[in-house]
JSON list of C-alpha atoms in Angstrom, two decimals:
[
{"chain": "A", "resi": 1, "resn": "UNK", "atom": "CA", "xyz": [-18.12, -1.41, 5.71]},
{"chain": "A", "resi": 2, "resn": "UNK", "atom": "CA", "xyz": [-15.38, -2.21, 8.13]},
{"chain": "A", "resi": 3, "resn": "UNK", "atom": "CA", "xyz": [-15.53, -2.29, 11.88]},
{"chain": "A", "resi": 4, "resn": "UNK", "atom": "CA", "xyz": [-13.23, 0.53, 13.92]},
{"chain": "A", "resi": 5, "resn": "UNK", "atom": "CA", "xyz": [-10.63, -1.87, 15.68]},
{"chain": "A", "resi": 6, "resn": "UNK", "atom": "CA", "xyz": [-6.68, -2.59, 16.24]},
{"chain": "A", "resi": 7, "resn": "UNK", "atom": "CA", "xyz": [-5.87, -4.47, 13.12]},
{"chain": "A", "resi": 8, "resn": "UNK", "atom": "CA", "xyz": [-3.43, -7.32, 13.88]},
{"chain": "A", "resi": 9, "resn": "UNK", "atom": "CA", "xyz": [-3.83, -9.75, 10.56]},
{"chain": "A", "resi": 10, "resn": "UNK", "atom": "CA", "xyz": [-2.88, -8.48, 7.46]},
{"chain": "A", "resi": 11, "resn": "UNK", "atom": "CA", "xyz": [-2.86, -10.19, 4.12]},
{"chain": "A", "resi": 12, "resn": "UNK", "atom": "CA", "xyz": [-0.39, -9.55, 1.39]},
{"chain": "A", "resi": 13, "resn": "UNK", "atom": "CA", "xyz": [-1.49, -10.44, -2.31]},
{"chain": "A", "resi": 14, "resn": "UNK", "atom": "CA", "xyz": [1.94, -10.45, -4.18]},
{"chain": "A", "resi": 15, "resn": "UNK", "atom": "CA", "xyz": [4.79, -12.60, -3.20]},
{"chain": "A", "resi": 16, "resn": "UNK", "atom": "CA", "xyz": [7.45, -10.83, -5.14]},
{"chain": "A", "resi": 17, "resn": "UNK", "atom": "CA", "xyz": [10.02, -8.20, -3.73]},
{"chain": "A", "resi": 18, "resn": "UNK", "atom": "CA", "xyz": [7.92, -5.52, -2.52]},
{"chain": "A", "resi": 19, "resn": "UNK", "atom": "CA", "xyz": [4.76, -8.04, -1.27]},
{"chain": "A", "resi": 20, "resn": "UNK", "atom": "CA", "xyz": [7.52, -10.04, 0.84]},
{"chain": "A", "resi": 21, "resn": "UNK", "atom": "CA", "xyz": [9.63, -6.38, 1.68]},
{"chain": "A", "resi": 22, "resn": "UNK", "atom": "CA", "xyz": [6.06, -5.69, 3.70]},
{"chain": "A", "resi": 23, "resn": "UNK", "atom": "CA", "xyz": [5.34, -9.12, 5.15]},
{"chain": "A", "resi": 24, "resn": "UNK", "atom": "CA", "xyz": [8.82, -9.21, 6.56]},
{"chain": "A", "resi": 25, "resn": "UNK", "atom": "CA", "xyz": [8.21, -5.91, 8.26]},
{"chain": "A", "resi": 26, "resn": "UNK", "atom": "CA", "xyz": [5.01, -6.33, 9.15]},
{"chain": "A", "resi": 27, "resn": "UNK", "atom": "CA", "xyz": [5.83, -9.46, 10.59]},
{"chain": "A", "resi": 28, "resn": "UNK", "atom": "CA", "xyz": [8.42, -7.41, 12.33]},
{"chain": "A", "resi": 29, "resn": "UNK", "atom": "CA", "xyz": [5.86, -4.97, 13.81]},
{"chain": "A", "resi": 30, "resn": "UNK", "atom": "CA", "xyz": [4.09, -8.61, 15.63]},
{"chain": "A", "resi": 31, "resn": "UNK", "atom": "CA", "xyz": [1.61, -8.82, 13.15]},
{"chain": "A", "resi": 32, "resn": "UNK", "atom": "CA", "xyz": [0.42, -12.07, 12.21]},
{"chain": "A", "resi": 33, "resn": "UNK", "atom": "CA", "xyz": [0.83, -12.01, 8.19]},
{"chain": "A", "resi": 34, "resn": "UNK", "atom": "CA", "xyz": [-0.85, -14.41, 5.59]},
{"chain": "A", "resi": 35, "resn": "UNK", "atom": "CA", "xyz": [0.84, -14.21, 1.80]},
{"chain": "A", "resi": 36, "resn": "UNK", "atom": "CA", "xyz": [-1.19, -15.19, -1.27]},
{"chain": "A", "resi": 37, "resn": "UNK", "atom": "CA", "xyz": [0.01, -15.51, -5.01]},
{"chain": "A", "resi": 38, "resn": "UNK", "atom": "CA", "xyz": [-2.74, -15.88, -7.78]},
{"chain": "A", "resi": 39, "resn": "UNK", "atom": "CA", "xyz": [-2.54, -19.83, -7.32]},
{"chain": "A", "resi": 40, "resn": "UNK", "atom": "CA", "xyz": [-2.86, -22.25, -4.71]},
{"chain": "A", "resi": 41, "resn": "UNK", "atom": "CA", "xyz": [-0.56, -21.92, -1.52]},
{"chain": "A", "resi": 42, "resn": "UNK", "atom": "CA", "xyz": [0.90, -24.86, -2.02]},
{"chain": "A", "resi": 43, "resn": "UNK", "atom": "CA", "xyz": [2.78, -23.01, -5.30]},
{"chain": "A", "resi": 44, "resn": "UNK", "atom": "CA", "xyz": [4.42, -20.61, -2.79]},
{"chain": "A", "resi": 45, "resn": "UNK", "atom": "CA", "xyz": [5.34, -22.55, 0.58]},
{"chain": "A", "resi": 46, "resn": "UNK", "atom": "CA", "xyz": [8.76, -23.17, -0.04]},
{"chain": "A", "resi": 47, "resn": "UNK", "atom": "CA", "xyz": [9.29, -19.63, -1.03]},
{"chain": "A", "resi": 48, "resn": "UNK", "atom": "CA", "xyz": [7.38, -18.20, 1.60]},
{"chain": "A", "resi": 49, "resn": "UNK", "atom": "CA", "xyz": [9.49, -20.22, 4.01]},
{"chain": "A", "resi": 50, "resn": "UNK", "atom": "CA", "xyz": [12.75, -19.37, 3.05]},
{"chain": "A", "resi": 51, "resn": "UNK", "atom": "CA", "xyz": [12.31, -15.62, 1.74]},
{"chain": "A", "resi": 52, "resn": "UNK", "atom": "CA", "xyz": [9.18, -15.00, 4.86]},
{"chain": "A", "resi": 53, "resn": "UNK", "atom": "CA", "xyz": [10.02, -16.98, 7.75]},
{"chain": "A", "resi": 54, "resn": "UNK", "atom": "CA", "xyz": [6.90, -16.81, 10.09]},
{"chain": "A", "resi": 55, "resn": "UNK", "atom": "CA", "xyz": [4.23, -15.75, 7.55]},
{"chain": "A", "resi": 56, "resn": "UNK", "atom": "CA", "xyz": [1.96, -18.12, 6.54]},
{"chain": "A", "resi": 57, "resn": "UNK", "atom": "CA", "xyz": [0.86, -19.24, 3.07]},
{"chain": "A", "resi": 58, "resn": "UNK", "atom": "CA", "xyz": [-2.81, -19.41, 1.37]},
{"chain": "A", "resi": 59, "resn": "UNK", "atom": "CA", "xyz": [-4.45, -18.82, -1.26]},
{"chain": "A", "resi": 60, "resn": "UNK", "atom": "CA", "xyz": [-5.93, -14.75, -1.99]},
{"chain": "A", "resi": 61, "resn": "UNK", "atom": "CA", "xyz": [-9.35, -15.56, -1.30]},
{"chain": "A", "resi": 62, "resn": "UNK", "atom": "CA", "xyz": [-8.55, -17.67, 2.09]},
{"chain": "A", "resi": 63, "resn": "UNK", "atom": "CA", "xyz": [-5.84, -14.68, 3.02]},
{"chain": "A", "resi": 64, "resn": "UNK", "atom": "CA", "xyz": [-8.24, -12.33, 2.54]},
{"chain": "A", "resi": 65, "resn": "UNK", "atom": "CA", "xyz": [-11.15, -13.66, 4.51]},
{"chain": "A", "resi": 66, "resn": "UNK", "atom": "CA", "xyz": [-9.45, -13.32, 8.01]},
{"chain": "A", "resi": 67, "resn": "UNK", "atom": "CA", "xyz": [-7.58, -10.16, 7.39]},
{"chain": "A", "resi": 68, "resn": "UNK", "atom": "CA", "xyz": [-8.43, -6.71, 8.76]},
{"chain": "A", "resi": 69, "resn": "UNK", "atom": "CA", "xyz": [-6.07, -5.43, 6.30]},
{"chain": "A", "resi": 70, "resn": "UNK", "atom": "CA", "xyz": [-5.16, -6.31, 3.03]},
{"chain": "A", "resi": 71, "resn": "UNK", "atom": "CA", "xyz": [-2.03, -5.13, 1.07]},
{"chain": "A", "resi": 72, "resn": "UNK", "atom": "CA", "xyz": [-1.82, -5.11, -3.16]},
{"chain": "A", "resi": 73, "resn": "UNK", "atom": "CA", "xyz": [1.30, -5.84, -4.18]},
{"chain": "A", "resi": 74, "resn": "UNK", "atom": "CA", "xyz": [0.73, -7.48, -7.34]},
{"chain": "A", "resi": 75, "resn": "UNK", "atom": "CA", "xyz": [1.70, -6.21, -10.65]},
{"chain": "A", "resi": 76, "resn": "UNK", "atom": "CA", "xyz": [-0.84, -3.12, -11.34]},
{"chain": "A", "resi": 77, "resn": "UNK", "atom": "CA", "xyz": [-1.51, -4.54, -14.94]},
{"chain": "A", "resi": 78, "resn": "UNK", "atom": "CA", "xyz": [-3.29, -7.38, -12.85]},
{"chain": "A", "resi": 79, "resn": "UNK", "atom": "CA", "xyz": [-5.64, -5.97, -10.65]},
{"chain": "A", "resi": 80, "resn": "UNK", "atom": "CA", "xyz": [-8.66, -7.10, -12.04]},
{"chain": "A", "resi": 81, "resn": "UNK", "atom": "CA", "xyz": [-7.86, -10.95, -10.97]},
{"chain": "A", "resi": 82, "resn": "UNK", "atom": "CA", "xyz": [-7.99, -9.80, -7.53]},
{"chain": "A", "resi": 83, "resn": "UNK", "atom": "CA", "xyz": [-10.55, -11.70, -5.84]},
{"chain": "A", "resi": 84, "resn": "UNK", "atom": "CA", "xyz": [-13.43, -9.07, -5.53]},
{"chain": "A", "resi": 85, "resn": "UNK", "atom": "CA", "xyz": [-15.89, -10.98, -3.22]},
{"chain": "A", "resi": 86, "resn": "UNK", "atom": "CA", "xyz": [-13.15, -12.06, -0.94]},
{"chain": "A", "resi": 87, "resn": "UNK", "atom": "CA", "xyz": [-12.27, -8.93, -0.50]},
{"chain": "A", "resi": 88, "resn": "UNK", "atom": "CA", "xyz": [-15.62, -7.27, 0.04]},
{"chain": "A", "resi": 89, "resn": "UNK", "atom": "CA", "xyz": [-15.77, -5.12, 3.02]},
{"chain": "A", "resi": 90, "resn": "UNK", "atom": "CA", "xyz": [-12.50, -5.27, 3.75]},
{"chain": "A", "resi": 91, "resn": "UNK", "atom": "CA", "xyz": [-9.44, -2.12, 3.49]},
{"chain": "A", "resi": 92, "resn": "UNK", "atom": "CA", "xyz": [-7.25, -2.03, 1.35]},
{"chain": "A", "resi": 93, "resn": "UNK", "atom": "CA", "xyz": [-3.72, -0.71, 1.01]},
{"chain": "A", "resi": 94, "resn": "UNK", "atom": "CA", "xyz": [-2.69, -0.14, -2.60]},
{"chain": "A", "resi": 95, "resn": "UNK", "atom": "CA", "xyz": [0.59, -0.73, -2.84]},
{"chain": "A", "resi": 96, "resn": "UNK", "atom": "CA", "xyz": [0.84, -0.37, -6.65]},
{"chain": "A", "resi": 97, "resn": "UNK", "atom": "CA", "xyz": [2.62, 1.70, -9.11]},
{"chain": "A", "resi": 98, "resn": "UNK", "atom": "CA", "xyz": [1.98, 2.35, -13.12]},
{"chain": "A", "resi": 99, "resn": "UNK", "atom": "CA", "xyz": [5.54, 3.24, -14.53]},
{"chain": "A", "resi": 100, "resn": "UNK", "atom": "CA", "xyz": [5.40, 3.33, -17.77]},
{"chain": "A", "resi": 101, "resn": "UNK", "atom": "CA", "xyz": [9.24, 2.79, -18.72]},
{"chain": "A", "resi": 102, "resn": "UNK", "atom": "CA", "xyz": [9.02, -0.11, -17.04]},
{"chain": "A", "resi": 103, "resn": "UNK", "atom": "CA", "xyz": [5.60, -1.30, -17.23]},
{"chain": "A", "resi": 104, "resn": "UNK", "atom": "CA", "xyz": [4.85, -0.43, -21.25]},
{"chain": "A", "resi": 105, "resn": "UNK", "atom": "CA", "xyz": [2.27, 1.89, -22.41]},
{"chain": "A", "resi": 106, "resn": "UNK", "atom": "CA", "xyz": [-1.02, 0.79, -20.47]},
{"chain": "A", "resi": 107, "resn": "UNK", "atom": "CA", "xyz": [-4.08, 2.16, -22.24]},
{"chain": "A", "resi": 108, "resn": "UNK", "atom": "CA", "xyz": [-6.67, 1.91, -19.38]},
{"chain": "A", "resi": 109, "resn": "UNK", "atom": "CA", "xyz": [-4.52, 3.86, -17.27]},
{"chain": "A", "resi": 110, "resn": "UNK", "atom": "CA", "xyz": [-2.94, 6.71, -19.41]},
{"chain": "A", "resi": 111, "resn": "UNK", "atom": "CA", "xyz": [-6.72, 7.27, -21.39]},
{"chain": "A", "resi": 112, "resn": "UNK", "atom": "CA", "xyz": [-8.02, 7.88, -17.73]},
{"chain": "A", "resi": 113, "resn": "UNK", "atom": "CA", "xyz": [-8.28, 10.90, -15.81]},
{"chain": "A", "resi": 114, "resn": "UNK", "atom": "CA", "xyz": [-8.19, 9.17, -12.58]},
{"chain": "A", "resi": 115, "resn": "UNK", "atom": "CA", "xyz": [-5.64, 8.02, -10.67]},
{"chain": "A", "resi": 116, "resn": "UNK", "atom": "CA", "xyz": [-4.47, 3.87, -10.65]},
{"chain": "A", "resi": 117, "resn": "UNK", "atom": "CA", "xyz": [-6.10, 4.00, -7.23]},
{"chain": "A", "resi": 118, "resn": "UNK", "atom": "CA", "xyz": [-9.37, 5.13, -7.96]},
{"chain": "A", "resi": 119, "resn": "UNK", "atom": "CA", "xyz": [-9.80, 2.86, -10.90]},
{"chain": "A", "resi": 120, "resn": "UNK", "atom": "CA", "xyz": [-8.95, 0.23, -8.91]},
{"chain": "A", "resi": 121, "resn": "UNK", "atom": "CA", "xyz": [-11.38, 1.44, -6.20]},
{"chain": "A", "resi": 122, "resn": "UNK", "atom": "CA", "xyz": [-13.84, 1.59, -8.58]},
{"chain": "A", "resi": 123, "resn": "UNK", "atom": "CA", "xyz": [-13.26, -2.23, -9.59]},
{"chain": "A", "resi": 124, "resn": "UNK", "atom": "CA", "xyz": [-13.08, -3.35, -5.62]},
{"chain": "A", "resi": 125, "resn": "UNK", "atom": "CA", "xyz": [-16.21, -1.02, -5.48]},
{"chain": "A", "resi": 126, "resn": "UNK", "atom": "CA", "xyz": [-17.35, -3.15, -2.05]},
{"chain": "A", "resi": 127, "resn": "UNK", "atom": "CA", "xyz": [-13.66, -2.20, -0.33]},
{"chain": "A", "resi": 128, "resn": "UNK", "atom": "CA", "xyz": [-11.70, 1.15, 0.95]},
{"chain": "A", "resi": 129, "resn": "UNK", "atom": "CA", "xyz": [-8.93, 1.77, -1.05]},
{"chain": "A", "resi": 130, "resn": "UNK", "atom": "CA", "xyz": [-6.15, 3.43, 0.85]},
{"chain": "A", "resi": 131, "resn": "UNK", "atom": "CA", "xyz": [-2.81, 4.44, -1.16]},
{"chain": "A", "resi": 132, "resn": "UNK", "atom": "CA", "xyz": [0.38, 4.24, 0.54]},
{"chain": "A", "resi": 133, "resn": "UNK", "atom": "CA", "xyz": [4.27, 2.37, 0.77]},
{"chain": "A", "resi": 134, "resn": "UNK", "atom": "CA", "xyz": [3.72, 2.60, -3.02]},
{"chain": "A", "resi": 135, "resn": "UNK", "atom": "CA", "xyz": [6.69, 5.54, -2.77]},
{"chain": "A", "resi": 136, "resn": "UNK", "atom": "CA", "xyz": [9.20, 3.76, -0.63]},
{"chain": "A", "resi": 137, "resn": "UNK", "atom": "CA", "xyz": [11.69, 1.37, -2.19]},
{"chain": "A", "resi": 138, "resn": "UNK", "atom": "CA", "xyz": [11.18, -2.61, -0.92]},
{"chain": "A", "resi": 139, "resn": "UNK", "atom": "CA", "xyz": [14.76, -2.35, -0.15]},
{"chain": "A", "resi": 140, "resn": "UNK", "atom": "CA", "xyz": [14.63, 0.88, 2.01]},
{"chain": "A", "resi": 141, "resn": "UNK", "atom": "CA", "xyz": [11.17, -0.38, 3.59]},
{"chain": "A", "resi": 142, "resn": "UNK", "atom": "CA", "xyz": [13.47, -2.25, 6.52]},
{"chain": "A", "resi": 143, "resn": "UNK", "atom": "CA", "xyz": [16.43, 0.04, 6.25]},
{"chain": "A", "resi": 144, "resn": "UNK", "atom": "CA", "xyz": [14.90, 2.83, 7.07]},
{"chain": "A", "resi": 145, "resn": "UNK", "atom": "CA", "xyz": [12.57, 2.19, 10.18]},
{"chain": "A", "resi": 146, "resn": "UNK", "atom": "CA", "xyz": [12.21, 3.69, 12.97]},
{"chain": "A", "resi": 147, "resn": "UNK", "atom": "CA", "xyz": [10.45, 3.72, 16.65]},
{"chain": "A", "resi": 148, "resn": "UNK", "atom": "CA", "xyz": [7.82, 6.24, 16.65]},
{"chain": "A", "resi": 149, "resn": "UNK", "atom": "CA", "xyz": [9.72, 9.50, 18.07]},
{"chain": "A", "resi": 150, "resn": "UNK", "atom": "CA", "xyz": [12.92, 9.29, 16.43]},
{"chain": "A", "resi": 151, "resn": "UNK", "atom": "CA", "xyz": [14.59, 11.94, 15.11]},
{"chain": "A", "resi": 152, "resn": "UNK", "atom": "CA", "xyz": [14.41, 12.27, 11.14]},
{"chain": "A", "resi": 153, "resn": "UNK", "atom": "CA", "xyz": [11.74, 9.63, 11.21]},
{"chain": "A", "resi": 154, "resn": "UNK", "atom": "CA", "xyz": [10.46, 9.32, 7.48]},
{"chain": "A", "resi": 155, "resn": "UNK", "atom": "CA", "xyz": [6.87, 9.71, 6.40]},
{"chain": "A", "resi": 156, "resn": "UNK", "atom": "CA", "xyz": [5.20, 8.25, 4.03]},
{"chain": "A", "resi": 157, "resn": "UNK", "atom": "CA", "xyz": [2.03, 10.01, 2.61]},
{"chain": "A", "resi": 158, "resn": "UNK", "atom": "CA", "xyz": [-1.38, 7.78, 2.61]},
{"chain": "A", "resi": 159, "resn": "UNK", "atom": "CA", "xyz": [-5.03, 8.82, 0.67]},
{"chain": "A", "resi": 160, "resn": "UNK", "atom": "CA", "xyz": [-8.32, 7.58, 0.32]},
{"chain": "A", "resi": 161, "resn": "UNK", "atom": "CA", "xyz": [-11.69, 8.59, 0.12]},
{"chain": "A", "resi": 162, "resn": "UNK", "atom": "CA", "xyz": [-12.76, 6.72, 3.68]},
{"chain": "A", "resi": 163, "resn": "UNK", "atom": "CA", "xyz": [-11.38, 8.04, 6.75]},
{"chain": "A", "resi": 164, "resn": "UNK", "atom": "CA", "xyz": [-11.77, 5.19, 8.84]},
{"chain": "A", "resi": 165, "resn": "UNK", "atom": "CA", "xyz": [-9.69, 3.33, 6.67]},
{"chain": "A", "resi": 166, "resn": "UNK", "atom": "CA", "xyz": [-7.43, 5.89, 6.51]},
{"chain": "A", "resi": 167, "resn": "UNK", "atom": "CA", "xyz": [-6.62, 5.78, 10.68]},
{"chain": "A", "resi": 168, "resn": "UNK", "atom": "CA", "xyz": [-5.92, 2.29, 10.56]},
{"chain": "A", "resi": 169, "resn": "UNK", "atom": "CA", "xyz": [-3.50, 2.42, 7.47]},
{"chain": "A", "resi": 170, "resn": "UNK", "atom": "CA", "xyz": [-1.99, 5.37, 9.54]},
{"chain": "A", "resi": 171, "resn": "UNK", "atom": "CA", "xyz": [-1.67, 2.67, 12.37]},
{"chain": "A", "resi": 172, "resn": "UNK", "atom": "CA", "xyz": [-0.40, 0.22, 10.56]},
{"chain": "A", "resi": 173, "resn": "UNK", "atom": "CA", "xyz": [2.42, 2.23, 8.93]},
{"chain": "A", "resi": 174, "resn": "UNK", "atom": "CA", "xyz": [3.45, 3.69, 12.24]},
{"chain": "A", "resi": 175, "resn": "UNK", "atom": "CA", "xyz": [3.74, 0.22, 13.43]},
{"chain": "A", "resi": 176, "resn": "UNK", "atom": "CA", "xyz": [5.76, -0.57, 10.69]},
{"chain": "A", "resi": 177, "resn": "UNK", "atom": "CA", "xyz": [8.53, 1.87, 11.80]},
{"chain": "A", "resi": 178, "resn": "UNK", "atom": "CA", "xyz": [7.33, 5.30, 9.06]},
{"chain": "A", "resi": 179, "resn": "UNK", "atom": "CA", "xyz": [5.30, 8.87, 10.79]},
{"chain": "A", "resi": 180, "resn": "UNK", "atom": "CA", "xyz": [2.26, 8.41, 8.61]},
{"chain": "A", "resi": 181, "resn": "UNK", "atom": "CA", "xyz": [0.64, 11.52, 6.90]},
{"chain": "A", "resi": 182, "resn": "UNK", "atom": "CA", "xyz": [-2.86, 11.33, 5.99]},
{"chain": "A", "resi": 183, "resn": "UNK", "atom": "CA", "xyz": [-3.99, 13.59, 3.04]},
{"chain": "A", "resi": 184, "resn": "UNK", "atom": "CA", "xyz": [-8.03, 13.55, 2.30]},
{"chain": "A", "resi": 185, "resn": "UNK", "atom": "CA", "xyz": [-8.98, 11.72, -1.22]},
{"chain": "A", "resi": 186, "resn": "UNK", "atom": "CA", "xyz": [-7.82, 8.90, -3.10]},
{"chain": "A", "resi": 187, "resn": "UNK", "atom": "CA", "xyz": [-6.99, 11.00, -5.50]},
{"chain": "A", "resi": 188, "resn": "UNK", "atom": "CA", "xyz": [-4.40, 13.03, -3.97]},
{"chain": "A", "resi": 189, "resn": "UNK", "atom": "CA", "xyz": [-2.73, 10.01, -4.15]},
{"chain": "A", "resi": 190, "resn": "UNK", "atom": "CA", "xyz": [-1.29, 11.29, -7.56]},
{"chain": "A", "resi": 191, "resn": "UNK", "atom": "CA", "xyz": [1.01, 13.64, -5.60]},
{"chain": "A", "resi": 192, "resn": "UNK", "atom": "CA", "xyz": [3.52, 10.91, -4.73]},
{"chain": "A", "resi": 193, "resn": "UNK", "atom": "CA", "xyz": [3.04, 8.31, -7.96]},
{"chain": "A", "resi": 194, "resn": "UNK", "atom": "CA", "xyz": [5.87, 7.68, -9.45]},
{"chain": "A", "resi": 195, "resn": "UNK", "atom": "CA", "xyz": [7.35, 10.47, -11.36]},
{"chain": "A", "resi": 196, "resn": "UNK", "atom": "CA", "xyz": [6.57, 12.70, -8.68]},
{"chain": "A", "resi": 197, "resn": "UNK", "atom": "CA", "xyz": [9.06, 14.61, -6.47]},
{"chain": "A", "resi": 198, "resn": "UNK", "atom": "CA", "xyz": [7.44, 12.83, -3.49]},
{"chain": "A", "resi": 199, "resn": "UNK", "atom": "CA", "xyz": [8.60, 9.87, -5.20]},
{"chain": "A", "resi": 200, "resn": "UNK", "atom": "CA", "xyz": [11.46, 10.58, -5.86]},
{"chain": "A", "resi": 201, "resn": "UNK", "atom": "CA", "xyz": [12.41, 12.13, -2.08]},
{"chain": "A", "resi": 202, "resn": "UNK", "atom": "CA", "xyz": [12.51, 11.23, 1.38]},
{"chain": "A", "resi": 203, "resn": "UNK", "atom": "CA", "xyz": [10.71, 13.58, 4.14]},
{"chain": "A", "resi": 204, "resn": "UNK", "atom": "CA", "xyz": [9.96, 13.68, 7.62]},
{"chain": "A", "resi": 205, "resn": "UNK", "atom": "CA", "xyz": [6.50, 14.25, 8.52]},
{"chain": "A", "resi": 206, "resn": "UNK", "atom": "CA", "xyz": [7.08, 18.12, 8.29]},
{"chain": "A", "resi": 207, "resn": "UNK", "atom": "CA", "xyz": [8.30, 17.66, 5.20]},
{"chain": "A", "resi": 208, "resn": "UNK", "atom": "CA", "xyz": [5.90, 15.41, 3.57]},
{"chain": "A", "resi": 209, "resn": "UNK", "atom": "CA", "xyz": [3.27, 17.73, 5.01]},
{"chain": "A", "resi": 210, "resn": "UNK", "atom": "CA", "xyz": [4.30, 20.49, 3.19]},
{"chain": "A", "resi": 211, "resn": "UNK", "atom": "CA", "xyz": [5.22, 18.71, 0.26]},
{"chain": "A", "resi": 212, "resn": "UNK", "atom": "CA", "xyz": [1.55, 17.26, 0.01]},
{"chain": "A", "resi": 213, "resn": "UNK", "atom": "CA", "xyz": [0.60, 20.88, 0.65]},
{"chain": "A", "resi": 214, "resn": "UNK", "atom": "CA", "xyz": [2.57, 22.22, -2.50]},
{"chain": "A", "resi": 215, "resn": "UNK", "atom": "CA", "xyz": [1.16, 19.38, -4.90]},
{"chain": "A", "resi": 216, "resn": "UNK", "atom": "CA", "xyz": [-2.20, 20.22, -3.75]},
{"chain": "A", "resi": 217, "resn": "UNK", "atom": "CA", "xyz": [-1.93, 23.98, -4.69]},
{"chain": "A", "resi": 218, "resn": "UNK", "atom": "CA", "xyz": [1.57, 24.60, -6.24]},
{"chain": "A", "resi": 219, "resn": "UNK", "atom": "CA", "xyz": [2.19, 27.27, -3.33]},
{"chain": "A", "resi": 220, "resn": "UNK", "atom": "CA", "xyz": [4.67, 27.14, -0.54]},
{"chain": "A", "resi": 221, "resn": "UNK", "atom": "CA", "xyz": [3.32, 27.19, 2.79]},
{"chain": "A", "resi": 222, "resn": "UNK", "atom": "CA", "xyz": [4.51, 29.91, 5.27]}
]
């Protein structure tokens, strides 16, 4: 579906506070970074310029094409105008969060089983889904990086059902300044949605290893 290679393009759909949070630190990282709203690019190239500098604006389907990844960073209750042929074959970070409080009462998600990630997997059924920097605020997502190393470095916890995709997510957050810790399954994505003390907390990798741990089987690990 995807080819096994350094990732150095990455395409954020969602210009508002989290979607520019990541471009600005990916663009950080020296990634070249392409921004798309769910018009044309002229709608967002003054924005982009002053709140972006050095990202570049497009349209979703024209970000998407050259991207080897793509972040989701628009509003959840959206997903399905996500360009689905554009982003065919490509991975995915999902970057979304259902919070009811502040979202309203969404049917399709609370009358599901699954996670937000899997159902939105299931739409983008031609992409890899990987679920991560949904649990880190935009505002901390610069304050709080660090070179790779660094003592108290925070993690941040990353799932999906592909585990190719899941090794270059890992790269990318690294890159981005977090440890990344990879947990098999989209699904186990539900252990840091919101609500969740994963959440709601900041861990190392130790920590977020054993806090993934505990979610998974409710028992601590000696």
């Amino acid at each position: 579906m995807h080819p096994a290679r350094e990732h150095q393009t990455i395409a954020i759909l969602g210009v508002g506070r989290v979607g520019a949070a990541i471009a600005r630190q990916a663009i950080a990282a020296g990634y070249r970074v392409v921004v798309a709203a769910s018009g044309p690019a002229s709608d967002i190239e003054l924005i982009v310029d002053a709140v972006i500098p050095g990202a570049v604006a497009a349209s979703a389907a024209a970000a998407a094409r050259d991207a080897d990844v793509v972040v989701l960073a628009v509003p959840l209750h959206k997903y399905r105008t996500l360009p689905v042929d554009a982003l065919a074959g490509k991975i995915l970070v999902d970057a979304m969060n259902y919070w009811a409080p502040i979202d309203g009462d969404i049917a399709e998600f609370d009358d599901d089983p699954r996670t937000t990630s899997e159902i939105v997997q299931d739409f983008l059924r031609t992409s890899s889904v990987v679920k991560t920097l949904n649990h880190i605020g935009y505002h901390e997502l610069e304050d709080h990086a660090l070179p790779p190393g660094s003592p108290g470095r925070r993690a941040l916890a990353i799932a999906s059902d592909d585990k190719i995709a899941s090794a270059l997510v890992a790269e990318f957050v690294d890159r981005l300044g977090y440890d990344p810790v990879v947990v098999p399954g989209l699904a186990a994505g539900a252990a840091f949605a919101p609500g969740t003390d994963i959440f709601n907390s900041k861990f190392d990798a130790t920590g977020m290893t054993l806090a993934l741990d505990y979610a998974r089987t409710g028992l601590p690990v000696s």
